[in-house]
PDB file of C-alpha atoms and ligand atoms in Angstrom:
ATOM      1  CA  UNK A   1     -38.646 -64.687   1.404  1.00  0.00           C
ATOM      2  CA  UNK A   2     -38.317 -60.689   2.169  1.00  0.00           C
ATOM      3  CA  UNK A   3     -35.115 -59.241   1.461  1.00  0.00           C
ATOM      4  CA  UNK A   4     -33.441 -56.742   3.623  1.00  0.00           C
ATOM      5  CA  UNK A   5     -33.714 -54.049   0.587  1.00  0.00           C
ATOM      6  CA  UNK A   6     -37.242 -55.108  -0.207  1.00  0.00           C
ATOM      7  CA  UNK A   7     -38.218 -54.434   3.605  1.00  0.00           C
ATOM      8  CA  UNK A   8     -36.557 -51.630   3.887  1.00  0.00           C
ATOM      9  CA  UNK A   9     -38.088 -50.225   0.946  1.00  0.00           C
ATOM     10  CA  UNK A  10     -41.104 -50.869   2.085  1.00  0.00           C
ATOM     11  CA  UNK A  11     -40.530 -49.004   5.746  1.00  0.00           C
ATOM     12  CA  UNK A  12     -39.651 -45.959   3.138  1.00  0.00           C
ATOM     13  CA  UNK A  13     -43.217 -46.438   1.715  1.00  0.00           C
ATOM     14  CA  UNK A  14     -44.671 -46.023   4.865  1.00  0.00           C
ATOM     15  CA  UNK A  15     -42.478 -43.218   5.768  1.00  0.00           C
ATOM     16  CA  UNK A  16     -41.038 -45.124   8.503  1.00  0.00           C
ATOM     17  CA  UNK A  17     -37.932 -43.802   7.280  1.00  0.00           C
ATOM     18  CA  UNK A  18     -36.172 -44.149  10.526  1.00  0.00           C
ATOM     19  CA  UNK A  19     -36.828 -47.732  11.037  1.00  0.00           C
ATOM     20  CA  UNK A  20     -35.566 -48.347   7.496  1.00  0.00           C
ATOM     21  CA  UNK A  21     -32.532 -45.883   7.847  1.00  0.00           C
ATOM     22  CA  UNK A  22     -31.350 -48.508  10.888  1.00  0.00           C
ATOM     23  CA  UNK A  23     -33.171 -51.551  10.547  1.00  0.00           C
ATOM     24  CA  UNK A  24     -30.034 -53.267  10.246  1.00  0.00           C
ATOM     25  CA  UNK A  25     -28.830 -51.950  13.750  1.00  0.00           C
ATOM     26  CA  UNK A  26     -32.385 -53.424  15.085  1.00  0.00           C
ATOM     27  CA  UNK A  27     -32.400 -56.664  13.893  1.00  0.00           C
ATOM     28  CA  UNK A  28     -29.061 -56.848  15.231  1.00  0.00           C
ATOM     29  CA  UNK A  29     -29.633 -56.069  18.450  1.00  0.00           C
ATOM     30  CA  UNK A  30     -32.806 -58.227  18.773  1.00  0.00           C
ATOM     31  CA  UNK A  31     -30.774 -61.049  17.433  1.00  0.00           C
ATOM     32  CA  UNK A  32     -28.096 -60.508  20.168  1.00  0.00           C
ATOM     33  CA  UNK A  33     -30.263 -59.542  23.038  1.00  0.00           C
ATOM     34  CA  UNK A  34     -32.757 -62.661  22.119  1.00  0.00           C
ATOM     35  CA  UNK A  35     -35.903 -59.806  21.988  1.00  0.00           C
ATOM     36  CA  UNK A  36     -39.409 -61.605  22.129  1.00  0.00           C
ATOM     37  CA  UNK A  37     -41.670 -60.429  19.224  1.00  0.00           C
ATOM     38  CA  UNK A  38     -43.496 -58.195  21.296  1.00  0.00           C
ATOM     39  CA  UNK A  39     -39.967 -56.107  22.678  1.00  0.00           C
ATOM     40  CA  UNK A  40     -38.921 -56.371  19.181  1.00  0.00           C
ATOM     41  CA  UNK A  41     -41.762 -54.348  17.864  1.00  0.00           C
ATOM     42  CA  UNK A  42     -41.986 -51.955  20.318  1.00  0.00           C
ATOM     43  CA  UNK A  43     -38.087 -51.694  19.832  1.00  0.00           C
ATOM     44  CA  UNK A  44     -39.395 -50.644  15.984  1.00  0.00           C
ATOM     45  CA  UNK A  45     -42.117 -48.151  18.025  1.00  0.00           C
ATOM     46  CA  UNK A  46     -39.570 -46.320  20.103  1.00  0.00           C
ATOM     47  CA  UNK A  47     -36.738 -46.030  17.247  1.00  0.00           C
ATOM     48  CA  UNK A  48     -39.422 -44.496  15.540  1.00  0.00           C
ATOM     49  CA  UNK A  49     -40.889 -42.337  17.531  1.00  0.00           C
ATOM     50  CA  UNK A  50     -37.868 -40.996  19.248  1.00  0.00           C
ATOM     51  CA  UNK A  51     -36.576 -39.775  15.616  1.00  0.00           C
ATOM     52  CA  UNK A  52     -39.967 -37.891  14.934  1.00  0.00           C
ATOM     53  CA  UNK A  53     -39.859 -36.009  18.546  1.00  0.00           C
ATOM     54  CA  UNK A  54     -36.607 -35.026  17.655  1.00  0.00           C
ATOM     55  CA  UNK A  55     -37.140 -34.039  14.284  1.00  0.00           C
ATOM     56  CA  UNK A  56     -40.116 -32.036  15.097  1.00  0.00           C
ATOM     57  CA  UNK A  57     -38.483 -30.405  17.778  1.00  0.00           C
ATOM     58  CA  UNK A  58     -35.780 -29.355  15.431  1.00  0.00           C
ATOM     59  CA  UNK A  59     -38.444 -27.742  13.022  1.00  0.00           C
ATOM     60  CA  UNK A  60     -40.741 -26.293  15.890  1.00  0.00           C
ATOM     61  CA  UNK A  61     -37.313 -24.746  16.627  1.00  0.00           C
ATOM     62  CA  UNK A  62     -36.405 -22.848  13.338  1.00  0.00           C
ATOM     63  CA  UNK A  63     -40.085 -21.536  12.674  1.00  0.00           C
ATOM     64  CA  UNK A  64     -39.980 -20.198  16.340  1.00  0.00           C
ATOM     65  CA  UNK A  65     -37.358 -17.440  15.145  1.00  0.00           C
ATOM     66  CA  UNK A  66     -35.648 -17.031  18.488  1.00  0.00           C
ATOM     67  CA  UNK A  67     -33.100 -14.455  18.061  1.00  0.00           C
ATOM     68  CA  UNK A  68     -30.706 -16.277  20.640  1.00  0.00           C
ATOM     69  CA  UNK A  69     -31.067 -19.695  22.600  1.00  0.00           C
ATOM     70  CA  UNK A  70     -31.821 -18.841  26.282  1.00  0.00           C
ATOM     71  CA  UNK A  71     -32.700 -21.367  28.246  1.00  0.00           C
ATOM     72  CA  UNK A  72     -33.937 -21.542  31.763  1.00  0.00           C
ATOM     73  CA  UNK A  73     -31.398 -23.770  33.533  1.00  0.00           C
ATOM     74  CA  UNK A  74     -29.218 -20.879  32.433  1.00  0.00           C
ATOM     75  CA  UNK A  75     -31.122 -18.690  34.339  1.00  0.00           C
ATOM     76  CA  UNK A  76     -29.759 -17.526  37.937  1.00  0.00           C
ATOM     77  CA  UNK A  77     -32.636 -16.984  40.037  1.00  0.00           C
ATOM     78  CA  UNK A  78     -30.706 -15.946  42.661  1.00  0.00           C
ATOM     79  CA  UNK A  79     -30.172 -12.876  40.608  1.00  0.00           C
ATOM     80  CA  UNK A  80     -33.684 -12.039  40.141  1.00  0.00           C
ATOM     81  CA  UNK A  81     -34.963 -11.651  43.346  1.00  0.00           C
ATOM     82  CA  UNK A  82     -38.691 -10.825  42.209  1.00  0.00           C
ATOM     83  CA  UNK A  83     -39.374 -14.075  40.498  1.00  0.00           C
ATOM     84  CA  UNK A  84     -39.081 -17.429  42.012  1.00  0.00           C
ATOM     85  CA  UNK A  85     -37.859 -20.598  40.335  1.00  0.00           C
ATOM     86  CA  UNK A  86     -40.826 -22.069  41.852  1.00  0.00           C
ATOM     87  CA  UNK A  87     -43.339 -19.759  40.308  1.00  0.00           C
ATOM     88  CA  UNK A  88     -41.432 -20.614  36.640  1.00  0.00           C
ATOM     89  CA  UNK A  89     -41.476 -24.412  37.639  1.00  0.00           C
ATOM     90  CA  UNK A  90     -45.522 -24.081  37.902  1.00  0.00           C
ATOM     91  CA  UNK A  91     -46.023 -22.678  34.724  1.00  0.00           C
ATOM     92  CA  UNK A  92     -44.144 -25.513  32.680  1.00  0.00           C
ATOM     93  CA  UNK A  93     -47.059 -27.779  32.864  1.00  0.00           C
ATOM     94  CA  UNK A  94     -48.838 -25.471  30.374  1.00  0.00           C
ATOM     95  CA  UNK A  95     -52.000 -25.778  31.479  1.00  0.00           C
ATOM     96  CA  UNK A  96     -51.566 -22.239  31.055  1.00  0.00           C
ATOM     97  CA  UNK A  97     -51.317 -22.336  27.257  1.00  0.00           C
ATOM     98  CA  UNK A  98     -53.959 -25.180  27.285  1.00  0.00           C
ATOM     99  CA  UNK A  99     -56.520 -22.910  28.728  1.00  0.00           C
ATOM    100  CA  UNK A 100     -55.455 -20.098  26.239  1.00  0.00           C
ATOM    101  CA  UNK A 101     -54.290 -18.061  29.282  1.00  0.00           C
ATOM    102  CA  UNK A 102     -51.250 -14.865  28.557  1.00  0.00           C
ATOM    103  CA  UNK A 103     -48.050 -14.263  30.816  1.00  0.00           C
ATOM    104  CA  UNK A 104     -46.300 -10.915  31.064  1.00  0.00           C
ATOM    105  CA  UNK A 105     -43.523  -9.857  32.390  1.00  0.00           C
ATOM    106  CA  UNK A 106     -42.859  -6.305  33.144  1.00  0.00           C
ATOM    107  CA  UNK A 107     -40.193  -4.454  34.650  1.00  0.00           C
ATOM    108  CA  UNK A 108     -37.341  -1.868  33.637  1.00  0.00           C
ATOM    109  CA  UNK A 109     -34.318  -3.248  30.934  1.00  0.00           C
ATOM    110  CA  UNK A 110     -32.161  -6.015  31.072  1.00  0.00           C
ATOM    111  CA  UNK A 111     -33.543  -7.606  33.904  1.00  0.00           C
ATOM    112  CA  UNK A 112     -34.209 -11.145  31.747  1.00  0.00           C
ATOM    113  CA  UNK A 113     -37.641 -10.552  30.786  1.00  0.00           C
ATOM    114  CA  UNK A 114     -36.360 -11.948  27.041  1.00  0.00           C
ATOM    115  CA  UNK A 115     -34.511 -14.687  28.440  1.00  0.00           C
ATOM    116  CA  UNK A 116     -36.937 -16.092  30.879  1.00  0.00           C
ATOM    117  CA  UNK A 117     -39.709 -15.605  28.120  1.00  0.00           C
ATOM    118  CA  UNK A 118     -37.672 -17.822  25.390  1.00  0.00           C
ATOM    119  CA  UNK A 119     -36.641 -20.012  28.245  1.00  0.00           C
ATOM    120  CA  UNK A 120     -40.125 -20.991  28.844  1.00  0.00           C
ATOM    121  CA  UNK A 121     -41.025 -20.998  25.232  1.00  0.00           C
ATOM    122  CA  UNK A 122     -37.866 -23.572  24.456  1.00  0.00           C
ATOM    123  CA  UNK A 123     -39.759 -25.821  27.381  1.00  0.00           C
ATOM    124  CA  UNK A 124     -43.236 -25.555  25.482  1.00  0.00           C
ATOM    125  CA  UNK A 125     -41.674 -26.822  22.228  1.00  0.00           C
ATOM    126  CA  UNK A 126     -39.987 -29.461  24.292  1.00  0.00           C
ATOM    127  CA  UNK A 127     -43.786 -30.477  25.006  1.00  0.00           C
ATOM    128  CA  UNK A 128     -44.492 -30.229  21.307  1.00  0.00           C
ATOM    129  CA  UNK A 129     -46.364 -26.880  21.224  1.00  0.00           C
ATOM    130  CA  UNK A 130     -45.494 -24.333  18.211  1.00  0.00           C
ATOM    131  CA  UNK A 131     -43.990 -21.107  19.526  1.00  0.00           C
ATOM    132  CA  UNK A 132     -42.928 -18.279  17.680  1.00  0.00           C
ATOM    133  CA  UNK A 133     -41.333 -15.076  18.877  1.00  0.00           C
ATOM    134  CA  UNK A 134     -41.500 -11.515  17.392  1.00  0.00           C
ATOM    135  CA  UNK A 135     -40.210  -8.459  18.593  1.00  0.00           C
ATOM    136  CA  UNK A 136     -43.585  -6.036  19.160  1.00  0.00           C
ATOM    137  CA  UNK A 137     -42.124  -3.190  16.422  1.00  0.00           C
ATOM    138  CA  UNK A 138     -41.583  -6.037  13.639  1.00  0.00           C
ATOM    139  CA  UNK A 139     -45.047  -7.405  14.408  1.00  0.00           C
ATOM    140  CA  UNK A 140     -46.667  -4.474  13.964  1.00  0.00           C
ATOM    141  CA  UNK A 141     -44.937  -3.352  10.728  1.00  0.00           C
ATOM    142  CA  UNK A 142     -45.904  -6.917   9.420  1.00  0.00           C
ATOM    143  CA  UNK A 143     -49.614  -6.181  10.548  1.00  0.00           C
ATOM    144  CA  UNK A 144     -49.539  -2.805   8.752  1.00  0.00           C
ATOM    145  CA  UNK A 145     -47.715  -4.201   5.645  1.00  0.00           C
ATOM    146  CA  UNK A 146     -50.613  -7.274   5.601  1.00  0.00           C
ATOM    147  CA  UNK A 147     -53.320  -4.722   5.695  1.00  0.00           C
ATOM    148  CA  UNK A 148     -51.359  -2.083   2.984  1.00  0.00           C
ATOM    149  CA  UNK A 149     -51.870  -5.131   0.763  1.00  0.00           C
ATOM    150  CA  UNK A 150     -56.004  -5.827   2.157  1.00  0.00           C
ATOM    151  CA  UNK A 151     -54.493  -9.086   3.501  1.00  0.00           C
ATOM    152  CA  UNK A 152     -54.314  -8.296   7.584  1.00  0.00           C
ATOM    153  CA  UNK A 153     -56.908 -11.307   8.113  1.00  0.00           C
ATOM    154  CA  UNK A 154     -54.816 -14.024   6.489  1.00  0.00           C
ATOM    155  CA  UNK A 155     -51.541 -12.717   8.130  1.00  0.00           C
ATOM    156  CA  UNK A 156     -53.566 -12.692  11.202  1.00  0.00           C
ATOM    157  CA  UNK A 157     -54.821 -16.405  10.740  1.00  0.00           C
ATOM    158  CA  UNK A 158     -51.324 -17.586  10.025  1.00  0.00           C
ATOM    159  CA  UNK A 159     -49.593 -16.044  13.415  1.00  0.00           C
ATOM    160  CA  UNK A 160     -52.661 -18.001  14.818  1.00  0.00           C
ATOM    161  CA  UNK A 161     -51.304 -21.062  13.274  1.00  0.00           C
ATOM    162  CA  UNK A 162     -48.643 -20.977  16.459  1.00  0.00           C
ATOM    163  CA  UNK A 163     -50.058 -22.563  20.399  1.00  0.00           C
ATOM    164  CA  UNK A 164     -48.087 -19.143  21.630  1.00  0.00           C
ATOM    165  CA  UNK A 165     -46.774 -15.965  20.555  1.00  0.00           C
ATOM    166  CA  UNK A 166     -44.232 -14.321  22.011  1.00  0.00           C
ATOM    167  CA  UNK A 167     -44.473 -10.315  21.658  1.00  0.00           C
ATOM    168  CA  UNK A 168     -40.931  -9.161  22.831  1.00  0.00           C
ATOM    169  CA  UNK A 169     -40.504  -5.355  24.113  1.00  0.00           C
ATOM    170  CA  UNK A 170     -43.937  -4.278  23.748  1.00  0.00           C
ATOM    171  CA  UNK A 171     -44.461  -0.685  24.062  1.00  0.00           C
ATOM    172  CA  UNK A 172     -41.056   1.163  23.589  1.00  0.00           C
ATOM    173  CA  UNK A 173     -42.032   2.952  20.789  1.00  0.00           C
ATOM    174  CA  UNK A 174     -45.418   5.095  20.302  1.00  0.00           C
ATOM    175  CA  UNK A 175     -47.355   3.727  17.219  1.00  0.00           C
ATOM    176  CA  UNK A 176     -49.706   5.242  14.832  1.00  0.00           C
ATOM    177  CA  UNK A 177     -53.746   4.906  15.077  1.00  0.00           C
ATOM    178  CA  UNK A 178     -53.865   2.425  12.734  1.00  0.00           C
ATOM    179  CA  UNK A 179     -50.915   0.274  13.884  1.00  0.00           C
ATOM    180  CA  UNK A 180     -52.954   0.197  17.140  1.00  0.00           C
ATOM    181  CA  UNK A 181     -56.009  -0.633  15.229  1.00  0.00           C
ATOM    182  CA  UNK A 182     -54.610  -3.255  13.407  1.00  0.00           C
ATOM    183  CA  UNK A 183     -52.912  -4.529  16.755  1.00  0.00           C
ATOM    184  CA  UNK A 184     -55.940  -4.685  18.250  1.00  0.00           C
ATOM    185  CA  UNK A 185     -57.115  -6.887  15.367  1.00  0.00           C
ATOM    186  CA  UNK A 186     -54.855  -9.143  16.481  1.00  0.00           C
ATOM    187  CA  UNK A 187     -55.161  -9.581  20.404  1.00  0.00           C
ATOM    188  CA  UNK A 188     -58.526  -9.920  19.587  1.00  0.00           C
ATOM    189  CA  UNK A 189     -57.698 -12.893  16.890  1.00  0.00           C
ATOM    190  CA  UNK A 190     -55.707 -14.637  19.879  1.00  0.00           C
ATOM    191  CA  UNK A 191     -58.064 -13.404  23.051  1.00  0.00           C
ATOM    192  CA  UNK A 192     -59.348 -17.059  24.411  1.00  0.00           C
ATOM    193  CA  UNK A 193     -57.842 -18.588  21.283  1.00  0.00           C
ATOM    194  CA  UNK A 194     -53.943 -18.572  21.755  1.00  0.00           C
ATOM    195  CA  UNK A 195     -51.492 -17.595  24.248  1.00  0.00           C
ATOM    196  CA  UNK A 196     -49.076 -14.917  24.287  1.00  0.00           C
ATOM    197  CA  UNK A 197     -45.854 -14.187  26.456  1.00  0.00           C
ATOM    198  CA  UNK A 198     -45.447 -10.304  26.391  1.00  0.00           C
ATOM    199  CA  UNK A 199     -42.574  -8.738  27.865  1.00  0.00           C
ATOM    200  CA  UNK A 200     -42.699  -4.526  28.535  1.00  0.00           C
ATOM    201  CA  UNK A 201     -41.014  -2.234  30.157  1.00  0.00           C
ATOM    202  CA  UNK A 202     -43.839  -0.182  30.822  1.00  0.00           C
ATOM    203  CA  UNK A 203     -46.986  -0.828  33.334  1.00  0.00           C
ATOM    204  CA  UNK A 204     -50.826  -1.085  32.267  1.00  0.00           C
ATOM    205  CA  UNK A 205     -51.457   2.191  33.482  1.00  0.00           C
ATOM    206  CA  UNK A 206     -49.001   3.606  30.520  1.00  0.00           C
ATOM    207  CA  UNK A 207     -49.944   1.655  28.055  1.00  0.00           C
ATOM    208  CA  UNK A 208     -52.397   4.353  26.751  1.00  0.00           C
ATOM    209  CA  UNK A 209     -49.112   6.184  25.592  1.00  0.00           C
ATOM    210  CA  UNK A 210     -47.436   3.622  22.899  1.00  0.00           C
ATOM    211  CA  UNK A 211     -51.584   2.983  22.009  1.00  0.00           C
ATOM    212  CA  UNK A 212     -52.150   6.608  21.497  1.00  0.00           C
ATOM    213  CA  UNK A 213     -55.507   6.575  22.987  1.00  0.00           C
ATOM    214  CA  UNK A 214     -56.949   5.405  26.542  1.00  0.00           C
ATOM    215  CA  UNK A 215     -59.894   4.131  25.024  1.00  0.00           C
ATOM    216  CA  UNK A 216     -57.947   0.927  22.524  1.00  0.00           C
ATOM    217  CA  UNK A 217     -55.187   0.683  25.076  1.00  0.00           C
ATOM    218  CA  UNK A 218     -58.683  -0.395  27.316  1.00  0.00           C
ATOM    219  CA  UNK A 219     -59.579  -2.432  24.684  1.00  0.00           C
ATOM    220  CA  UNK A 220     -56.352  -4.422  24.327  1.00  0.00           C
ATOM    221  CA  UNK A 221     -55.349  -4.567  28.081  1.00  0.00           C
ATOM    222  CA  UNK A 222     -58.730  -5.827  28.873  1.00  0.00           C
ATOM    223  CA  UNK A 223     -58.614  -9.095  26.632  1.00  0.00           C
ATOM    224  CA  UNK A 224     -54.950  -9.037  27.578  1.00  0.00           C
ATOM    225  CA  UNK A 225     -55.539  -9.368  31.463  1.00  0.00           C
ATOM    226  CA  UNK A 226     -58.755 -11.146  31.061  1.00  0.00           C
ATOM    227  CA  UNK A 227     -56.877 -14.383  31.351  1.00  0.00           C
ATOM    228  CA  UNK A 228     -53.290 -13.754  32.187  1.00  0.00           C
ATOM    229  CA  UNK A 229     -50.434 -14.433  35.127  1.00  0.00           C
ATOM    230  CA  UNK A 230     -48.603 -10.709  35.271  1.00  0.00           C
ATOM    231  CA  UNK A 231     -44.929 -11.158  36.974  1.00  0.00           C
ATOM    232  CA  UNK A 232     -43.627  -7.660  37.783  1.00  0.00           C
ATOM    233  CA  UNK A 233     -39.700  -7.995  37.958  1.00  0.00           C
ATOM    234  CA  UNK A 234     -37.384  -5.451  39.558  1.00  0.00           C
ATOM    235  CA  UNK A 235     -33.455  -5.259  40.451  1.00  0.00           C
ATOM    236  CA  UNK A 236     -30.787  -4.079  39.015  1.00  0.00           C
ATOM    237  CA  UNK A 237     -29.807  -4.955  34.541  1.00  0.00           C
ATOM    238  CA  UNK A 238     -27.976  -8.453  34.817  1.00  0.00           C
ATOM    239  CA  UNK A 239     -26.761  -7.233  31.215  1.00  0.00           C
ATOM    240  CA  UNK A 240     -25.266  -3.616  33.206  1.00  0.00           C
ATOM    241  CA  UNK A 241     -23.889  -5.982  36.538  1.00  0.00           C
ATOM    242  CA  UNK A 242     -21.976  -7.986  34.179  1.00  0.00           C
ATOM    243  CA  UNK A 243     -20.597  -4.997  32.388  1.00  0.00           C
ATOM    244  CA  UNK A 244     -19.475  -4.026  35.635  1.00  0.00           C
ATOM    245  CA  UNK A 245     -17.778  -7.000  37.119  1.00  0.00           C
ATOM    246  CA  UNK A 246     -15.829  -6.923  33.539  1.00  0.00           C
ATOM    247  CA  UNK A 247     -14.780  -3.188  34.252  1.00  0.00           C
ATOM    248  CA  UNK A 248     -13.606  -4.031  37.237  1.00  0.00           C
ATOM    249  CA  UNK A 249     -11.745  -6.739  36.781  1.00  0.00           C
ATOM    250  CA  UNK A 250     -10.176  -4.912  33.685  1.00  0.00           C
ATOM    251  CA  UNK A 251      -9.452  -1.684  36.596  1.00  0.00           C
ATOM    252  CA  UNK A 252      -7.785  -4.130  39.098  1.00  0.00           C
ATOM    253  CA  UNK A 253      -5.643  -6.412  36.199  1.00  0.00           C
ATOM    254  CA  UNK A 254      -4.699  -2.571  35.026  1.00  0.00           C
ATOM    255  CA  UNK A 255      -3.682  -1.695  38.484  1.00  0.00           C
ATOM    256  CA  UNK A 256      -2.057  -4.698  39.754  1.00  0.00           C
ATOM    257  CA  UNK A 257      -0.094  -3.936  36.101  1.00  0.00           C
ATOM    258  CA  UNK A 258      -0.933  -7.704  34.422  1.00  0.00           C
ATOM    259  CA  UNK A 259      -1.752  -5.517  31.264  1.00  0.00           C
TER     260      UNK A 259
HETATM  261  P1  ADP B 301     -34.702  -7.745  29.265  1.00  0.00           P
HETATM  262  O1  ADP B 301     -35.499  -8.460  28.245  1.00  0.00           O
HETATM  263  O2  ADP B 301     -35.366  -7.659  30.606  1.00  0.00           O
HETATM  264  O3  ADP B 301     -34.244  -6.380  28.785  1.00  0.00           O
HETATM  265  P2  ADP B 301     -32.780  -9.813  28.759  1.00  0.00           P
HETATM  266  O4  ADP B 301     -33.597 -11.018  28.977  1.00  0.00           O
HETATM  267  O5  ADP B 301     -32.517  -9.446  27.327  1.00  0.00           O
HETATM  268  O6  ADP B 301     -33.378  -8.555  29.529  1.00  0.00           O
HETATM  269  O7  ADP B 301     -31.412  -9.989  29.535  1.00  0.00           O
HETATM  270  C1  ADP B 301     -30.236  -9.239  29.182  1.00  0.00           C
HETATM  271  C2  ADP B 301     -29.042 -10.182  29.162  1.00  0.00           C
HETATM  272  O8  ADP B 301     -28.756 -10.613  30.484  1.00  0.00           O
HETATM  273  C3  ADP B 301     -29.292 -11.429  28.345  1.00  0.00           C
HETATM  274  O9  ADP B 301     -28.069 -11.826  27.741  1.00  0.00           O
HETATM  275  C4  ADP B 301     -29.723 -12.471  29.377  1.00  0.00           C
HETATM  276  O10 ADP B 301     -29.370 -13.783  28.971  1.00  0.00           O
HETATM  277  C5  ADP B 301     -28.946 -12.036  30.602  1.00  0.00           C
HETATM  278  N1  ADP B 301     -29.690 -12.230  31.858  1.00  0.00           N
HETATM  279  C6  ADP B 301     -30.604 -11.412  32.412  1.00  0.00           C
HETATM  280  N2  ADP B 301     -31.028 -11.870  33.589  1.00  0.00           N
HETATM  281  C7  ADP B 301     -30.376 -13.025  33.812  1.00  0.00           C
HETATM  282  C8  ADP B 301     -30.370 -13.982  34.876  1.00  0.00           C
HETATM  283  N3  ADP B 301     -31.123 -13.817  35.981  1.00  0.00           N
HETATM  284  N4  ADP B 301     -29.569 -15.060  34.741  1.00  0.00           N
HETATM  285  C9  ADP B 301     -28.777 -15.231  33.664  1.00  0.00           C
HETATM  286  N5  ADP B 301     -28.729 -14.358  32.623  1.00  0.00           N
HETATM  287  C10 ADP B 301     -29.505 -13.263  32.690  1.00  0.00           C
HETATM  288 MG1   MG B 302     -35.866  -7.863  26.301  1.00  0.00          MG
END
């Protein structure tokens, strides 16, 4: 006759380490709830499962890097009046990432081109896809420091490693010939291969200043907007409109002398 240790040891050896954490707790409630042998094992399936989702959310998580959790049902779309909720809700089927397809979001600071961008992101992990975001200036002094040390193709291979890469606040900053060169290294690792969410502040007809020359800025944009949704977004900074309500509210607690 099994023991309760001896089974549970042997969960551990399958690394059903869930099922042995609370097997008690299961055979409890099957005892209780009469379970037939078939709802009791797929009692066992679901415990299971429903800790590995969880846990590999958790992890999927951390190696994303997000500087800040923004999620979309914080989002007021009401505020944005260029982008829909509807045109989000489309994209979170991610046939978009399946087919190796980009999304970018353009439009002047503050506007929640970040925030929608991790929003989205936290809903592809949700799905179980690996996500990872990077600010454009870090990315590119990672590319140059791989290739300082001849080792740009590995580096390269291991963003690759992630379903979708988010490049945050691409083009603020003029780079160097070969930061573009390696760059373009890069989009041409991920072109039909990964998907990328790229936020900007600047349009495709600029982007030959931040890639010094017309001719790799072609390059990139090309295998960029070869397969890509582009969502131009206008109105005023959400960040500067909050700023303001705060200010104001400060003036008229100042005036009405409750400070
Ligand atoms: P951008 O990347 O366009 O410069 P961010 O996404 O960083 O702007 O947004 C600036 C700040 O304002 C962030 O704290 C973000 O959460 C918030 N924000 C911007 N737009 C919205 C919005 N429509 N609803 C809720 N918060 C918003
Ligand atoms: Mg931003």
């Amino acid at each position: 006759m099994t023991t309760y240790e001896a089974l549970k040891n042997k969960y551990k050896s399958l690394s059903f380490n869930n099922i042995a954490k609370i097997l008690h707790e299961i055979i409890d409630i099957a005892e209780k709830q009469d379970l037939s042998y078939l709802q009791f094992s797929e009692l066992l399936a679901d415990k299971e499962i429903e800790t590995r989702n969880s846990n590999r959310k958790k992890l999927y998580l951390k190696k994303a890097k997000f500087p800040s959790i923004k999620t979309l049902e914080e989002f007021d779309f009401s505020f944005q009046t260029t982008i829909s909720k509807k045109q989000i809700n489309t994209l979170l089927d991610f046939t978009w990432i399946d087919n190796r397809e980009c999304l970018v979001f353009y439009g002047p600071s503050g506007i929640g081109k970040s925030h929608l961008s991790q929003g989205i992101a936290l809903k592809a992990i949700d799905k179980g896809y690996k996500a990872l975001f990077k600010n454009s200036q870090e990315l590119m002094e990672d590319l140059d420091l791989a290739e300082a040390h001849s080792q740009l193709k590995s580096k390269i291979k291991q963003l690759c490693k992630c379903d979708l890469l988010i490049l945050d606040e691409l083009g603020y900053l003029p780079w160097s010939r070969k930061s573009v060169f390696n760059f373009f290294q890069f989009i041409n690792a991920f072109y039909e291969y990964r998907s990328l969410i790229i936020t900007t502040n600047k349009p495709f007809a600029q982007w030959g200043e931040f890639f010094v020359d017309e001719a790799a800025a072609t390059a990139i944009i090309d295998r960029i907007i070869h397969h890509c949704h582009i969502f131009p977004m206008g109105g005023e900074s959400y960040r500067l409109k909050k700023q303001l309500e705060k200010q104001n509210l400060l003036k008229q607690d100042l005036n009405s002398n409750k400070i």
